[in-house]
Tab-separated table of C-alpha atoms in Angstrom:
chain	number	residue	atom	x	y	z
A	24	MET	CA	48.296	13.783	-23.671
A	25	MET	CA	47.554	14.021	-19.941
A	26	ARG	CA	46.127	17.209	-18.498
A	27	THR	CA	48.236	18.502	-15.616
A	28	ARG	CA	45.525	20.407	-13.738
A	29	PRO	CA	43.848	17.913	-11.412
A	30	LEU	CA	40.152	17.145	-11.252
A	31	LYS	CA	38.979	17.967	-7.742
A	32	VAL	CA	36.882	15.508	-5.757
A	33	ALA	CA	34.823	16.231	-2.627
A	34	LEU	CA	34.077	13.240	-0.423
A	35	LEU	CA	30.925	13.306	1.712
A	36	GLY	CA	31.310	10.725	4.467
A	37	CYS	CA	34.406	8.893	5.638
A	38	GLY	CA	33.134	5.749	7.282
A	39	VAL	CA	33.810	2.206	6.160
A	40	VAL	CA	33.261	2.981	2.463
A	41	GLY	CA	34.428	6.597	2.402
A	42	SER	CA	37.741	5.822	4.070
A	43	GLU	CA	38.395	3.094	1.495
A	44	VAL	CA	37.587	5.501	-1.341
A	45	ALA	CA	40.093	7.994	0.076
A	46	ARG	CA	42.713	5.280	0.536
A	47	ILE	CA	42.395	3.968	-3.019
A	48	MET	CA	42.461	7.491	-4.461
A	49	THR	CA	45.760	8.043	-2.647
A	50	THR	CA	47.494	4.714	-3.141
A	51	HIS	CA	46.389	4.291	-6.774
A	52	ALA	CA	46.727	7.958	-7.752
A	53	ASP	CA	49.103	7.349	-10.671
A	54	ASP	CA	47.006	4.541	-12.143
A	55	LEU	CA	43.802	6.552	-11.798
A	56	ALA	CA	45.428	9.540	-13.496
A	57	ALA	CA	46.610	7.356	-16.378
A	58	ARG	CA	43.162	5.827	-16.830
A	59	ILE	CA	41.331	9.156	-16.633
A	60	GLY	CA	43.789	11.359	-18.525
A	61	ALA	CA	44.262	13.791	-15.644
A	62	PRO	CA	45.202	13.621	-11.970
A	63	VAL	CA	42.415	13.434	-9.403
A	64	GLU	CA	42.784	15.353	-6.168
A	65	LEU	CA	40.890	14.836	-2.930
A	66	ALA	CA	39.909	18.446	-2.278
A	67	GLY	CA	37.840	18.011	0.879
A	68	VAL	CA	36.238	15.424	3.151
A	69	ALA	CA	33.002	16.234	4.997
A	70	VAL	CA	32.438	14.326	8.255
A	71	ARG	CA	30.293	14.607	11.362
A	72	ARG	CA	33.090	13.961	13.863
A	73	PRO	CA	36.340	15.637	12.778
A	74	SER	CA	38.170	14.500	15.907
A	75	LYS	CA	38.103	10.878	14.750
A	76	VAL	CA	41.514	9.909	13.377
A	77	ARG	CA	41.395	9.107	9.648
A	78	GLU	CA	44.625	7.528	8.547
A	79	GLY	CA	46.096	8.948	5.352
A	80	ILE	CA	43.788	11.980	5.146
A	81	ALA	CA	45.354	15.387	5.762
A	82	ARG	CA	43.590	17.143	8.633
A	83	GLU	CA	43.251	20.345	6.614
A	84	LEU	CA	40.965	18.508	4.165
A	85	VAL	CA	38.481	17.516	6.874
A	86	THR	CA	35.417	19.691	7.465
A	87	THR	CA	32.040	19.453	9.151
A	88	ASP	CA	30.490	21.917	6.686
A	89	ALA	CA	29.411	19.651	3.843
A	90	THR	CA	27.247	22.354	2.297
A	91	ALA	CA	30.149	24.790	1.962
A	92	LEU	CA	32.290	22.041	0.463
A	93	VAL	CA	29.866	21.154	-2.338
A	94	LYS	CA	29.215	24.841	-3.070
A	95	ARG	CA	32.869	25.780	-3.511
A	96	GLY	CA	32.567	26.010	-7.274
A	97	ASP	CA	35.941	24.416	-8.037
A	98	ILE	CA	34.773	20.865	-7.253
A	99	ASP	CA	34.463	18.612	-10.310
A	100	VAL	CA	32.954	15.518	-8.679
A	101	VAL	CA	31.154	14.969	-5.386
A	102	VAL	CA	31.254	11.441	-3.985
A	103	GLU	CA	28.347	10.897	-1.572
A	104	VAL	CA	28.619	7.942	0.805
A	105	ILE	CA	26.803	9.289	3.874
A	106	GLY	CA	23.499	7.520	3.125
A	107	GLY	CA	19.992	8.442	4.228
A	108	ILE	CA	17.619	10.958	2.701
A	109	GLU	CA	18.716	14.234	4.267
A	110	PRO	CA	21.101	15.979	4.143
A	111	ALA	CA	22.243	13.791	1.233
A	112	ARG	CA	19.450	14.948	-1.092
A	113	SER	CA	20.113	18.656	-0.470
A	114	LEU	CA	23.868	18.194	-0.812
A	115	ILE	CA	23.593	16.337	-4.117
A	116	THR	CA	21.219	18.973	-5.504
A	117	ALA	CA	23.576	21.738	-4.392
A	118	ALA	CA	26.491	19.940	-6.032
A	119	PHE	CA	24.696	19.950	-9.390
A	120	GLU	CA	23.781	23.618	-9.008
A	121	HIS	CA	27.397	24.561	-8.334
A	122	GLY	CA	28.918	22.681	-11.237
A	123	ALA	CA	29.823	19.237	-9.903
A	124	SER	CA	28.825	15.791	-11.098
A	125	VAL	CA	27.891	13.215	-8.454
A	126	VAL	CA	28.812	9.636	-7.645
A	127	SER	CA	26.558	8.121	-4.981
A	128	ALA	CA	26.115	4.846	-3.115
A	129	ASN	CA	22.799	5.967	-1.596
A	130	LYS	CA	20.229	3.294	-2.454
A	131	ALA	CA	17.522	4.648	-0.145
A	132	LEU	CA	17.646	8.134	-1.675
A	133	LEU	CA	17.821	6.889	-5.251
A	134	ALA	CA	14.882	4.538	-4.701
A	135	GLN	CA	12.792	7.361	-3.265
A	136	ASP	CA	13.876	10.378	-5.311
A	137	GLY	CA	15.890	9.044	-8.220
A	138	ALA	CA	13.712	10.751	-10.837
A	139	ALA	CA	14.103	14.177	-9.220
A	140	LEU	CA	17.863	13.735	-8.862
A	141	HIS	CA	18.223	12.672	-12.496
A	142	ALA	CA	16.159	15.696	-13.536
A	143	ALA	CA	18.429	18.004	-11.518
A	144	ALA	CA	21.523	16.455	-13.065
A	145	GLY	CA	20.028	16.893	-16.533
A	146	ARG	CA	19.122	20.536	-15.973
A	147	HIS	CA	22.696	21.361	-15.070
A	148	GLY	CA	24.351	19.072	-17.617
A	149	LYS	CA	26.010	16.882	-15.007
A	150	ASP	CA	26.409	13.164	-14.347
A	151	LEU	CA	24.707	11.063	-11.675
A	152	TYR	CA	26.324	7.633	-11.305
A	153	TYR	CA	25.481	5.047	-8.627
A	154	GLU	CA	26.931	1.615	-9.362
A	155	ALA	CA	27.736	1.175	-5.666
A	156	ALA	CA	24.087	1.570	-4.640
A	157	VAL	CA	23.245	-2.022	-5.602
A	158	ALA	CA	25.255	-5.201	-4.951
A	159	GLY	CA	28.537	-3.624	-3.870
A	160	ALA	CA	31.439	-4.510	-6.160
A	161	ILE	CA	29.302	-6.453	-8.656
A	162	PRO	CA	29.065	-4.588	-11.988
A	163	LEU	CA	25.296	-4.509	-12.421
A	164	ILE	CA	23.942	-0.990	-12.961
A	165	ARG	CA	26.200	-0.264	-15.912
A	166	PRO	CA	25.514	-3.583	-17.701
A	167	LEU	CA	21.776	-3.043	-17.325
A	168	ARG	CA	21.954	0.620	-18.328
A	169	GLU	CA	24.504	0.314	-21.130
A	170	SER	CA	25.514	-3.224	-22.141
A	171	LEU	CA	21.875	-4.414	-22.339
A	172	ALA	CA	20.489	-1.119	-23.672
A	173	GLY	CA	19.713	-2.787	-27.002
A	174	ASP	CA	18.026	-5.814	-25.429
A	175	LYS	CA	14.656	-6.343	-23.754
A	176	VAL	CA	15.006	-7.387	-20.113
A	177	ASN	CA	12.099	-9.477	-18.855
A	178	ARG	CA	13.168	-10.460	-15.366
A	179	VAL	CA	15.721	-9.583	-12.725
A	180	LEU	CA	15.950	-12.087	-9.880
A	181	GLY	CA	18.569	-11.783	-7.205
A	182	ILE	CA	20.100	-11.953	-3.766
A	183	VAL	CA	21.017	-8.345	-3.060
A	184	ASN	CA	21.571	-8.337	0.699
A	185	GLY	CA	24.561	-10.137	2.163
A	186	THR	CA	23.351	-10.084	5.777
A	187	THR	CA	20.153	-11.983	5.050
A	188	ASN	CA	21.908	-14.431	2.763
A	189	PHE	CA	24.435	-15.208	5.481
A	190	ILE	CA	21.651	-15.839	8.009
A	191	LEU	CA	19.577	-18.029	5.697
A	192	ASP	CA	22.641	-19.927	4.513
A	193	LYS	CA	23.601	-20.617	8.126
A	194	MET	CA	20.079	-21.840	8.918
A	195	ASP	CA	20.185	-24.099	5.877
A	196	SER	CA	23.643	-25.573	6.382
A	197	THR	CA	23.646	-26.013	10.177
A	198	GLY	CA	19.981	-26.256	11.162
A	199	ALA	CA	20.315	-23.141	13.332
A	200	GLY	CA	17.249	-21.096	14.240
A	201	TYR	CA	16.804	-17.535	13.008
A	202	GLN	CA	17.975	-15.837	16.215
A	203	GLU	CA	21.028	-18.059	16.538
A	204	ALA	CA	22.058	-17.341	12.943
A	205	LEU	CA	21.451	-13.597	13.423
A	206	ASP	CA	23.604	-13.579	16.553
A	207	GLU	CA	26.466	-15.167	14.630
A	208	ALA	CA	26.062	-12.675	11.776
A	209	THR	CA	26.228	-9.836	14.296
A	210	ALA	CA	29.300	-11.256	16.015
A	211	LEU	CA	31.102	-11.559	12.666
A	212	GLY	CA	30.178	-8.018	11.645
A	213	TYR	CA	27.786	-9.034	8.852
A	214	ALA	CA	24.748	-7.608	10.673
A	215	GLU	CA	24.304	-4.161	12.197
A	216	ALA	CA	23.408	-3.710	15.859
A	217	ASP	CA	19.920	-2.891	14.552
A	218	PRO	CA	19.455	-5.293	11.612
A	219	THR	CA	15.912	-4.158	10.767
A	220	ALA	CA	16.749	-2.625	7.378
A	221	ASP	CA	18.283	-5.905	6.274
A	222	VAL	CA	16.121	-8.630	7.815
A	223	GLU	CA	12.815	-6.844	7.136
A	224	GLY	CA	13.736	-6.341	3.481
A	225	PHE	CA	13.956	-2.533	3.377
A	226	ASP	CA	17.505	-2.558	2.004
A	227	ALA	CA	16.667	-5.109	-0.693
A	228	ALA	CA	13.447	-3.265	-1.603
A	229	ALA	CA	15.361	-0.050	-2.317
A	230	LYS	CA	17.721	-1.972	-4.579
A	231	ALA	CA	14.794	-3.682	-6.316
A	232	ALA	CA	13.261	-0.292	-7.113
A	233	ILE	CA	16.518	0.883	-8.702
A	234	LEU	CA	16.978	-2.321	-10.697
A	235	ALA	CA	13.389	-2.375	-11.949
A	236	GLY	CA	13.559	1.241	-13.062
A	237	ILE	CA	16.692	0.654	-15.108
A	238	ALA	CA	15.718	-2.766	-16.474
A	239	PHE	CA	12.247	-1.758	-17.642
A	240	HIS	CA	12.819	1.935	-18.500
A	241	THR	CA	10.036	2.826	-16.105
A	242	ARG	CA	9.995	4.885	-12.924
A	243	VAL	CA	9.711	2.523	-9.970
A	244	ARG	CA	9.756	4.004	-6.487
A	245	LEU	CA	10.382	2.325	-3.177
A	246	ASP	CA	6.662	2.546	-2.377
A	247	ASP	CA	5.944	0.440	-5.482
A	248	VAL	CA	7.935	-2.515	-4.165
A	249	TYR	CA	6.161	-5.239	-2.205
A	250	ARG	CA	8.283	-6.054	0.844
A	251	GLU	CA	8.260	-9.025	3.194
A	252	GLY	CA	11.067	-9.742	5.662
A	253	MET	CA	12.606	-13.081	6.596
A	254	THR	CA	12.291	-13.035	10.398
A	255	GLU	CA	9.478	-15.615	10.315
A	256	VAL	CA	11.459	-18.207	8.364
A	257	THR	CA	11.938	-21.307	10.534
A	258	ALA	CA	13.945	-24.502	10.590
A	259	SER	CA	10.693	-26.260	9.687
A	260	ASP	CA	10.476	-24.177	6.502
A	261	PHE	CA	13.969	-25.309	5.555
A	262	ALA	CA	13.001	-28.918	6.212
A	263	SER	CA	10.032	-28.521	3.884
A	264	ALA	CA	12.250	-26.882	1.279
A	265	LYS	CA	14.710	-29.776	1.421
A	266	ASN	CA	11.859	-32.236	0.898
A	267	MET	CA	11.160	-30.398	-2.353
A	268	GLY	CA	14.806	-30.250	-3.412
A	269	CYS	CA	14.915	-26.532	-2.620
A	270	THR	CA	16.521	-23.991	-0.327
A	271	ILE	CA	15.276	-20.609	0.891
A	272	LYS	CA	16.641	-17.196	-0.112
A	273	LEU	CA	15.467	-13.612	0.387
A	274	LEU	CA	14.961	-12.538	-3.217
A	275	ALA	CA	14.472	-9.262	-5.017
A	276	ILE	CA	12.316	-10.007	-8.063
A	277	CYS	CA	11.521	-7.530	-10.839
A	278	GLU	CA	9.339	-8.846	-13.659
A	279	ARG	CA	7.724	-7.695	-16.854
A	280	ALA	CA	4.148	-9.022	-17.265
A	281	GLU	CA	3.521	-11.524	-20.065
A	282	ASP	CA	1.551	-8.903	-22.029
A	283	GLY	CA	4.484	-6.486	-21.714
A	284	GLN	CA	2.286	-3.657	-20.427
A	285	SER	CA	3.159	-3.698	-16.746
A	286	VAL	CA	5.915	-4.587	-14.303
A	287	THR	CA	6.126	-5.686	-10.683
A	288	ALA	CA	8.873	-5.430	-8.089
A	289	ARG	CA	8.932	-7.420	-4.861
A	290	VAL	CA	11.162	-8.652	-2.048
A	291	HIS	CA	10.342	-11.725	0.039
A	292	PRO	CA	11.697	-15.121	1.137
A	293	ALA	CA	11.195	-17.832	-1.445
A	294	MET	CA	12.015	-21.451	-2.051
A	295	ILE	CA	14.246	-22.002	-5.066
A	296	PRO	CA	15.373	-25.340	-6.541
A	297	LEU	CA	18.865	-26.487	-5.621
A	298	THR	CA	19.532	-26.687	-9.362
A	299	HIS	CA	19.075	-22.923	-9.778
A	300	PRO	CA	22.350	-20.923	-9.837
A	301	LEU	CA	21.161	-18.686	-6.990
A	302	ALA	CA	20.782	-21.677	-4.669
A	303	SER	CA	24.566	-22.077	-4.478
A	304	VAL	CA	25.231	-18.471	-3.400
A	305	ARG	CA	26.703	-18.816	0.086
A	306	GLY	CA	27.589	-16.604	3.011
A	307	ALA	CA	27.365	-12.850	2.604
A	308	TYR	CA	27.709	-12.931	-1.176
A	309	ASN	CA	25.238	-11.414	-3.630
A	310	ALA	CA	24.128	-12.643	-7.047
A	311	VAL	CA	21.669	-11.328	-9.612
A	312	PHE	CA	20.104	-13.368	-12.407
A	313	VAL	CA	18.972	-11.400	-15.479
A	314	GLU	CA	16.721	-12.818	-18.191
A	315	SER	CA	16.393	-10.972	-21.512
A	316	ASP	CA	15.187	-11.662	-25.045
A	317	ALA	CA	18.484	-11.653	-26.927
A	318	SER	CA	21.070	-12.382	-24.236
A	319	GLY	CA	19.084	-15.117	-22.547
A	320	GLN	CA	20.156	-15.770	-18.981
A	321	LEU	CA	23.002	-13.843	-17.344
A	322	MET	CA	24.279	-14.066	-13.782
A	323	PHE	CA	26.304	-11.467	-11.866
A	324	TYR	CA	28.021	-12.715	-8.712
A	325	GLY	CA	30.379	-11.338	-6.070
A	326	PRO	CA	30.766	-9.547	-2.725
A	327	GLY	CA	27.750	-7.315	-2.249
A	328	ALA	CA	28.902	-5.156	0.654
A	329	GLY	CA	31.942	-4.085	2.653
A	330	GLY	CA	34.284	-1.154	2.480
A	331	ALA	CA	36.703	-2.248	-0.223
A	332	PRO	CA	34.161	-3.929	-2.582
A	333	THR	CA	31.782	-0.957	-2.424
A	334	ALA	CA	34.655	1.494	-2.818
A	335	SER	CA	35.681	-0.394	-5.955
A	336	ALA	CA	32.280	0.385	-7.501
A	337	VAL	CA	32.522	4.026	-6.379
A	338	LEU	CA	35.964	4.398	-7.975
A	339	GLY	CA	34.736	2.830	-11.195
A	340	ASP	CA	32.034	5.491	-11.385
A	341	LEU	CA	34.534	8.190	-10.455
A	342	VAL	CA	36.783	7.243	-13.364
A	343	ALA	CA	33.834	7.278	-15.787
A	344	VAL	CA	32.546	10.637	-14.560
A	345	CYS	CA	36.003	12.217	-14.656
A	346	ARG	CA	36.494	11.021	-18.228
A	347	ASN	CA	33.179	12.622	-19.135
A	348	ARG	CA	34.272	15.898	-17.510
A	349	LEU	CA	37.447	15.954	-19.585
A	350	SER	CA	35.596	15.289	-22.838
A	351	GLY	CA	32.790	17.725	-22.032
A	352	THR	CA	30.089	15.059	-22.201
A	353	THR	CA	27.789	13.255	-19.814
A	354	GLY	CA	26.889	9.608	-19.564
A	355	PRO	CA	23.402	8.096	-19.776
A	356	GLY	CA	20.770	9.663	-17.574
A	357	GLU	CA	17.379	8.355	-16.550
A	358	SER	CA	15.589	6.206	-19.116
A	359	ALA	CA	11.894	6.114	-18.269
A	360	TYR	CA	10.432	6.359	-21.753
A	361	ALA	CA	8.476	3.080	-21.484
A	362	ALA	CA	6.389	4.383	-18.565
A	363	LEU	CA	4.888	0.953	-17.947
A	364	THR	CA	2.249	0.439	-15.282
A	365	VAL	CA	3.690	-0.733	-11.976
A	366	SER	CA	1.272	-3.369	-10.703
A	367	GLY	CA	0.721	-4.492	-7.127
A	368	MET	CA	1.476	-7.833	-5.561
A	369	GLY	CA	-2.008	-9.143	-6.287
A	370	GLU	CA	-1.098	-9.414	-9.975
A	371	VAL	CA	1.989	-11.537	-9.373
A	372	VAL	CA	1.731	-15.134	-10.582
A	373	THR	CA	3.954	-17.800	-9.025
A	374	ARG	CA	3.882	-21.153	-7.211
A	375	TYR	CA	3.158	-21.484	-3.488
A	376	HIS	CA	4.076	-23.814	-0.653
A	377	ILE	CA	1.370	-23.799	2.056
A	378	SER	CA	1.642	-25.690	5.333
A	379	LEU	CA	-1.644	-26.234	7.198
A	380	ASP	CA	-2.383	-27.610	10.666
A	381	VAL	CA	-5.512	-29.745	10.267
A	382	ALA	CA	-7.626	-32.305	12.078
A	383	ASP	CA	-6.496	-35.864	11.426
A	384	LYS	CA	-9.723	-37.385	10.179
A	385	PRO	CA	-11.277	-38.554	6.897
A	386	GLY	CA	-12.478	-35.928	4.421
A	387	VAL	CA	-10.076	-33.138	5.395
A	388	LEU	CA	-7.998	-33.397	2.224
A	389	ALA	CA	-11.141	-33.354	0.090
A	390	GLN	CA	-12.377	-30.178	1.849
A	391	VAL	CA	-9.058	-28.446	1.375
A	392	ALA	CA	-8.812	-29.466	-2.283
A	393	THR	CA	-12.335	-28.145	-2.879
A	394	VAL	CA	-11.395	-24.720	-1.506
A	395	PHE	CA	-8.370	-24.529	-3.796
A	396	ALA	CA	-10.500	-25.523	-6.787
A	397	GLU	CA	-13.206	-22.979	-5.963
A	398	HIS	CA	-10.609	-20.191	-6.085
A	399	GLY	CA	-9.026	-21.366	-9.305
A	400	VAL	CA	-5.761	-22.493	-7.705
A	401	SER	CA	-4.469	-25.774	-9.103
A	402	ILE	CA	-2.661	-28.167	-6.743
A	403	ASP	CA	0.610	-29.737	-7.842
A	404	THR	CA	1.445	-31.966	-4.847
A	405	VAL	CA	0.059	-32.733	-1.367
A	406	ARG	CA	1.785	-34.327	1.592
A	407	GLN	CA	-0.034	-35.260	4.820
A	408	GLN	CA	1.252	-36.496	8.162
A	409	GLY	CA	-0.969	-37.212	11.172
A	410	LYS	CA	-0.786	-38.333	14.797
A	411	ASP	CA	-3.125	-38.267	17.824
A	412	GLY	CA	-5.927	-36.423	16.050
A	413	GLU	CA	-3.734	-33.660	14.630
A	414	ALA	CA	-2.052	-33.505	11.237
A	415	SER	CA	0.002	-31.299	8.980
A	416	LEU	CA	-0.941	-30.854	5.357
A	417	VAL	CA	1.594	-29.429	2.905
A	418	VAL	CA	0.218	-28.211	-0.414
A	419	VAL	CA	2.345	-27.061	-3.351
A	420	THR	CA	0.399	-25.262	-6.058
A	421	HIS	CA	0.876	-24.724	-9.740
A	422	ARG	CA	1.272	-21.072	-10.748
A	423	ALA	CA	-1.454	-18.809	-9.381
A	424	SER	CA	-1.940	-15.117	-8.720
A	425	ASP	CA	-1.237	-13.717	-5.294
A	426	ALA	CA	-4.810	-12.439	-5.134
A	427	ALA	CA	-6.219	-15.916	-5.836
A	428	LEU	CA	-3.932	-17.488	-3.253
A	429	ASN	CA	-4.945	-14.941	-0.606
A	430	GLY	CA	-8.608	-15.684	-1.266
A	431	THR	CA	-7.891	-19.387	-0.931
A	432	VAL	CA	-6.118	-18.964	2.396
A	433	GLU	CA	-8.913	-16.833	3.831
A	434	ALA	CA	-11.430	-19.530	2.891
A	435	LEU	CA	-9.228	-22.255	4.382
A	436	ARG	CA	-9.112	-20.415	7.709
A	437	LYS	CA	-12.908	-20.682	7.909
A	438	LEU	CA	-12.923	-24.490	7.725
A	439	ASP	CA	-13.542	-26.190	11.061
A	440	THR	CA	-11.018	-28.867	10.158
A	441	VAL	CA	-8.189	-26.346	9.556
A	442	ARG	CA	-6.556	-25.431	12.872
A	443	GLY	CA	-4.245	-22.839	11.363
A	444	VAL	CA	-1.959	-21.820	8.528
A	445	ALA	CA	1.579	-22.634	9.701
A	446	SER	CA	3.397	-21.013	6.797
A	447	ILE	CA	3.044	-19.713	3.264
A	448	MET	CA	6.057	-19.374	1.001
A	449	ARG	CA	6.449	-18.637	-2.675
A	450	VAL	CA	8.385	-20.987	-4.927
A	451	GLU	CA	10.536	-19.194	-7.524
A	452	GLY	CA	13.197	-19.975	-10.064
A	453	GLU	CA	11.373	-22.588	-12.128
């Protein structure tokens, strides 16, 4: 039997995502009520600029006082889509204190203060859901947190930023340079006017922290994630990748160590074989590859950003939280019981593609090979091209630690015959 008294929802932010949330709540009101077991009512919308016309939202619902809205006491669920650290953190905490559960899309805040927010939700017996914080419409948080709760996840490997994937895909498919591809992404609305958060990997790093924490039942903060942007990727790198039967993607990689006692989380460009499922992810799409003991290999694919896709994830959480409110329960909170050590990048073991500018004369390859051997880094393949006294030497290694590779590169730079290190890129997905 459906309850007639509506569940009241406060919406913080009414931009691209927030306006879509409000629209879907209005246009799909009957369906949402049937799925939840009670009507849901948009009780207030907090914005910075109330003069901006928001189609379909009654003007009397709009306020600039977000704090007063979340403290009303009659609000059942607060939906936070304003982003950033403050005032979002204070507003979410206040919502818990005044009786509301929270649905958030705030990856930066959750990556930095997720443990504290979960603790606040637990103290007040409220829900904190955030499916929309990672990979837009793709169901990912809930499968990791619930569907795979009985499994052991060993690796999460994915493309979690649509802007960077669009740029790299354009460079790969057309031969465009980085700036040219970025300009096109900006013109099409895939890149912000200031794309730093995307192209320097900050956005993906926040998502990696969230994914690693859930996958490995261990607290992983943004500061624990190694981050390397993709602004230095060149057309030459793509040419080298194609010679290896690979392409280049900006990947978020969360891994459990072979001994099971530690985990790592990192974001950086990497070459992946064209045979890997992630290699075929085009345009602004996202995809995440999960490897676990019992389930084996799983892949989640779809639109990773945009108003409607992200709003879809928000509404999914809203339905779940409202159902919990009606039944007087809460969903799963933070699971950090494993408390594994979070290791640094130096412990990561993978393959490497190193391009060196060297003198074109006898004995150079032998010198370079000796340096690799002295640092315990095994060489898989070598390719050398030379002309007019100068040459390029491309070395692909077997698996080695990042620390060993760094030591190798520093030693290579000291050789008189090595003019410079043109590029270093990791090779993943094998």
